[in-house]
Amino acid sequence: MSKSNSLGQEDNIIMGDSLCNGTHSNSKALLSDPQLFEAQFHELVTELSESDLADPALADALNRFREVLVYNSPGGKRNRGLSVIASLRDLLSPTQLTQDTVRRALLVGWCIELLQAFFLVADDIMDGSVTRRGQPCWYKKDGIGLDAINDSFLLEAAIYRLLRRHCRDQPYYVHLLELFTETSFQTELGQALDLMTSTPGQVDLNRFTMDRYKAIVKYKTAFYSFYLPVAAAMYIAGIESEEEHNNAKLILLEMGEFFQIQDDYLDCYGDPAVTGKIGTDIQDNKCSWLVVTALETMTPEQRAELKACYGRHDDACVEKVKALYNTLKMPTFYHKYEDESYQRLQKLIACHAQNLPHSIFLNFAKKIYKRNK
């Protein structure tokens, strides 16, 4: 992501008359969706921090808002945001993809990235995390601290300012508002379950059940990471049928569950230089797939060792838990689960995507299965 705050050539291409990849593009070279997506970010930052509110008394607050946006919104893989335009291209023919439709899809994608940034800024504070996307967590930066709580609120508020300004006259506007508010509520309920299950300093292995784990994953991760971008694209494409949305949801929640299991595995076994973050699930007493699955197979003696070491910010204890995972052959369990999950996904697509393009779901699957970050 470019760090420049000024509008460059790509911004002019996306926001002016020569928007590419829509129906009425001119002879200029087409930009890829990631390039279009990146170009739009600078426009949105300028709109939110400069053009939107002109009161001079807010200058300091708006400068802070710009800093919050630029530090926390770019970066990452941007799969959620880019999935809106990618899904829309599968749902609409090229002749239906007007310049305005493409631009709005990109904007809704950025709204999802802003929602993600809102969740992560707050989550890092609650978890006491140190790094995010290869850099210090926002609240860990000098002079920020718990002021980051209000910064997370600004990120959330930006979503609804953008939707109102750019989508208010569209037939799907209310659908998007309800989708974002409902998804936020679901995610916050999932976070509540996670916090109650993984209380720092209170290790209770009886809480770590597969049922509780799956509930946390479904509500905290799967809805906003997988269903939200595809559902948004469906509404933009004019698909309002509750049946079709439920069909998509069944498939996408399966994907979301695997994605979080994969995240849990990478927290322990991933390379921080590749993942961009230092895993702390063991120290943070997290109800992760690894500990839940391990508890289903370990002996009473191993359980006692786990209880003595889990949830402790002590390097020796962390290494003992990892050694226990290796003894229980957790990597083997994980790779077996990955293969089985992919097979389940194929069956769900065949059964429930009869009226939706299979490519929507298969493109998602390609991004997450066998990933290493």
PDB file of C-alpha atoms in Angstrom, residues 252-367:
ATOM      1  CA  LEU A 252     -19.281 -19.675   3.990  1.00  0.00           C
ATOM      2  CA  LEU A 253     -19.607 -20.523   7.689  1.00  0.00           C
ATOM      3  CA  GLU A 254     -17.929 -23.875   6.996  1.00  0.00           C
ATOM      4  CA  MET A 255     -15.097 -21.965   5.344  1.00  0.00           C
ATOM      5  CA  GLY A 256     -14.950 -19.531   8.242  1.00  0.00           C
ATOM      6  CA  GLU A 257     -14.620 -22.340  10.758  1.00  0.00           C
ATOM      7  CA  PHE A 258     -11.712 -23.839   8.890  1.00  0.00           C
ATOM      8  CA  PHE A 259     -10.081 -20.416   8.491  1.00  0.00           C
ATOM      9  CA  GLN A 260     -10.055 -19.888  12.267  1.00  0.00           C
ATOM     10  CA  ILE A 261      -8.771 -23.405  12.920  1.00  0.00           C
ATOM     11  CA  GLN A 262      -6.011 -22.638  10.449  1.00  0.00           C
ATOM     12  CA  ASP A 263      -5.308 -19.357  12.275  1.00  0.00           C
ATOM     13  CA  ASP A 264      -5.058 -21.243  15.566  1.00  0.00           C
ATOM     14  CA  TYR A 265      -2.638 -23.720  14.023  1.00  0.00           C
ATOM     15  CA  LEU A 266      -0.475 -20.936  12.550  1.00  0.00           C
ATOM     16  CA  ASP A 267      -0.438 -19.142  15.915  1.00  0.00           C
ATOM     17  CA  CYS A 268       1.570 -22.068  17.263  1.00  0.00           C
ATOM     18  CA  TYR A 269       3.274 -23.506  14.188  1.00  0.00           C
ATOM     19  CA  GLY A 270       3.499 -20.536  11.799  1.00  0.00           C
ATOM     20  CA  ASP A 271       6.628 -18.474  11.138  1.00  0.00           C
ATOM     21  CA  PRO A 272       6.179 -14.952  12.626  1.00  0.00           C
ATOM     22  CA  ALA A 273       8.294 -13.580   9.759  1.00  0.00           C
ATOM     23  CA  VAL A 274       5.633 -14.905   7.380  1.00  0.00           C
ATOM     24  CA  THR A 275       2.448 -14.440   9.435  1.00  0.00           C
ATOM     25  CA  GLY A 276       3.364 -10.926  10.601  1.00  0.00           C
ATOM     26  CA  LYS A 277       2.413 -11.618  14.212  1.00  0.00           C
ATOM     27  CA  ILE A 278       3.829 -13.394  17.238  1.00  0.00           C
ATOM     28  CA  GLY A 279       1.555 -16.193  18.424  1.00  0.00           C
ATOM     29  CA  THR A 280       0.321 -15.846  21.999  1.00  0.00           C
ATOM     30  CA  ASP A 281      -2.694 -18.179  22.210  1.00  0.00           C
ATOM     31  CA  ILE A 282      -0.993 -20.444  24.768  1.00  0.00           C
ATOM     32  CA  GLN A 283       0.078 -17.553  27.021  1.00  0.00           C
ATOM     33  CA  ASP A 284      -3.309 -15.837  26.641  1.00  0.00           C
ATOM     34  CA  ASN A 285      -5.267 -18.908  27.793  1.00  0.00           C
ATOM     35  CA  LYS A 286      -7.129 -19.002  24.465  1.00  0.00           C
ATOM     36  CA  CYS A 287      -9.787 -21.562  23.637  1.00  0.00           C
ATOM     37  CA  SER A 288      -8.001 -22.581  20.444  1.00  0.00           C
ATOM     38  CA  TRP A 289      -8.581 -25.587  18.211  1.00  0.00           C
ATOM     39  CA  LEU A 290      -5.240 -27.040  19.260  1.00  0.00           C
ATOM     40  CA  VAL A 291      -5.994 -27.138  22.974  1.00  0.00           C
ATOM     41  CA  VAL A 292      -9.601 -28.289  22.481  1.00  0.00           C
ATOM     42  CA  THR A 293      -8.542 -31.124  20.151  1.00  0.00           C
ATOM     43  CA  ALA A 294      -5.603 -32.082  22.356  1.00  0.00           C
ATOM     44  CA  LEU A 295      -7.886 -32.335  25.399  1.00  0.00           C
ATOM     45  CA  GLU A 296      -9.989 -34.919  23.562  1.00  0.00           C
ATOM     46  CA  THR A 297      -7.046 -37.320  23.234  1.00  0.00           C
ATOM     47  CA  MET A 298      -4.645 -36.715  26.145  1.00  0.00           C
ATOM     48  CA  THR A 299      -4.122 -38.815  29.248  1.00  0.00           C
ATOM     49  CA  PRO A 300      -4.940 -37.566  32.778  1.00  0.00           C
ATOM     50  CA  GLU A 301      -1.209 -37.018  33.355  1.00  0.00           C
ATOM     51  CA  GLN A 302      -0.899 -34.919  30.211  1.00  0.00           C
ATOM     52  CA  ARG A 303      -3.991 -32.946  31.207  1.00  0.00           C
ATOM     53  CA  ALA A 304      -2.410 -32.153  34.559  1.00  0.00           C
ATOM     54  CA  GLU A 305       0.744 -30.937  32.801  1.00  0.00           C
ATOM     55  CA  LEU A 306      -1.337 -28.803  30.438  1.00  0.00           C
ATOM     56  CA  LYS A 307      -3.242 -27.248  33.352  1.00  0.00           C
ATOM     57  CA  ALA A 308       0.024 -26.396  35.091  1.00  0.00           C
ATOM     58  CA  CYS A 309       1.501 -24.694  32.021  1.00  0.00           C
ATOM     59  CA  TYR A 310      -1.363 -23.265  29.953  1.00  0.00           C
ATOM     60  CA  GLY A 311      -2.213 -19.569  30.198  1.00  0.00           C
ATOM     61  CA  ARG A 312       1.156 -18.589  31.681  1.00  0.00           C
ATOM     62  CA  HIS A 313       3.452 -15.900  30.299  1.00  0.00           C
ATOM     63  CA  ASP A 314       6.483 -18.067  30.860  1.00  0.00           C
ATOM     64  CA  ASP A 315       8.660 -19.274  27.994  1.00  0.00           C
ATOM     65  CA  ALA A 316       9.374 -22.633  29.621  1.00  0.00           C
ATOM     66  CA  CYS A 317       5.651 -23.292  30.115  1.00  0.00           C
ATOM     67  CA  VAL A 318       4.902 -22.340  26.511  1.00  0.00           C
ATOM     68  CA  GLU A 319       7.559 -24.763  25.271  1.00  0.00           C
ATOM     69  CA  LYS A 320       6.115 -27.554  27.436  1.00  0.00           C
ATOM     70  CA  VAL A 321       2.655 -27.018  25.926  1.00  0.00           C
ATOM     71  CA  LYS A 322       4.124 -27.044  22.413  1.00  0.00           C
ATOM     72  CA  ALA A 323       6.037 -30.222  23.220  1.00  0.00           C
ATOM     73  CA  LEU A 324       2.793 -31.770  24.448  1.00  0.00           C
ATOM     74  CA  TYR A 325       1.096 -30.803  21.176  1.00  0.00           C
ATOM     75  CA  ASN A 326       3.905 -32.447  19.242  1.00  0.00           C
ATOM     76  CA  THR A 327       3.685 -35.605  21.354  1.00  0.00           C
ATOM     77  CA  LEU A 328      -0.028 -35.756  20.555  1.00  0.00           C
ATOM     78  CA  LYS A 329       0.785 -35.293  16.847  1.00  0.00           C
ATOM     79  CA  MET A 330      -1.327 -32.158  16.489  1.00  0.00           C
ATOM     80  CA  PRO A 331       0.160 -31.229  13.069  1.00  0.00           C
ATOM     81  CA  THR A 332      -1.031 -34.599  11.741  1.00  0.00           C
ATOM     82  CA  PHE A 333      -4.507 -34.025  13.182  1.00  0.00           C
ATOM     83  CA  TYR A 334      -4.580 -30.580  11.596  1.00  0.00           C
ATOM     84  CA  HIS A 335      -3.609 -31.696   8.091  1.00  0.00           C
ATOM     85  CA  LYS A 336      -6.185 -34.479   8.257  1.00  0.00           C
ATOM     86  CA  TYR A 337      -8.811 -31.960   9.315  1.00  0.00           C
ATOM     87  CA  GLU A 338      -7.829 -29.635   6.449  1.00  0.00           C
ATOM     88  CA  ASP A 339      -8.385 -32.358   3.870  1.00  0.00           C
ATOM     89  CA  GLU A 340     -11.713 -33.395   5.428  1.00  0.00           C
ATOM     90  CA  SER A 341     -12.904 -29.785   5.604  1.00  0.00           C
ATOM     91  CA  TYR A 342     -12.171 -29.265   1.919  1.00  0.00           C
ATOM     92  CA  GLN A 343     -14.192 -32.360   1.045  1.00  0.00           C
ATOM     93  CA  ARG A 344     -17.112 -31.123   3.179  1.00  0.00           C
ATOM     94  CA  LEU A 345     -16.925 -27.790   1.439  1.00  0.00           C
ATOM     95  CA  GLN A 346     -17.152 -29.398  -2.008  1.00  0.00           C
ATOM     96  CA  LYS A 347     -20.292 -31.253  -0.947  1.00  0.00           C
ATOM     97  CA  LEU A 348     -21.869 -28.106   0.498  1.00  0.00           C
ATOM     98  CA  ILE A 349     -21.204 -26.193  -2.721  1.00  0.00           C
ATOM     99  CA  ALA A 350     -22.733 -28.963  -4.817  1.00  0.00           C
ATOM    100  CA  CYS A 351     -25.801 -29.139  -2.569  1.00  0.00           C
ATOM    101  CA  HIS A 352     -26.469 -25.497  -1.679  1.00  0.00           C
ATOM    102  CA  ALA A 353     -25.024 -23.401  -4.528  1.00  0.00           C
ATOM    103  CA  GLN A 354     -27.341 -24.632  -7.260  1.00  0.00           C
ATOM    104  CA  ASN A 355     -28.469 -21.079  -8.114  1.00  0.00           C
ATOM    105  CA  LEU A 356     -25.217 -19.300  -7.284  1.00  0.00           C
ATOM    106  CA  PRO A 357     -21.924 -19.404  -9.209  1.00  0.00           C
ATOM    107  CA  HIS A 358     -19.640 -22.020  -7.677  1.00  0.00           C
ATOM    108  CA  SER A 359     -16.673 -19.782  -8.513  1.00  0.00           C
ATOM    109  CA  ILE A 360     -17.600 -17.400  -5.680  1.00  0.00           C
ATOM    110  CA  PHE A 361     -16.914 -20.102  -3.122  1.00  0.00           C
ATOM    111  CA  LEU A 362     -14.074 -21.843  -4.940  1.00  0.00           C
ATOM    112  CA  ASN A 363     -12.138 -18.575  -5.279  1.00  0.00           C
ATOM    113  CA  PHE A 364     -12.470 -18.066  -1.529  1.00  0.00           C
ATOM    114  CA  ALA A 365     -11.298 -21.623  -0.908  1.00  0.00           C
ATOM    115  CA  LYS A 366      -8.187 -21.150  -3.055  1.00  0.00           C
ATOM    116  CA  LYS A 367      -7.150 -18.223  -0.870  1.00  0.00           C
TER     117      LYS A 367
END
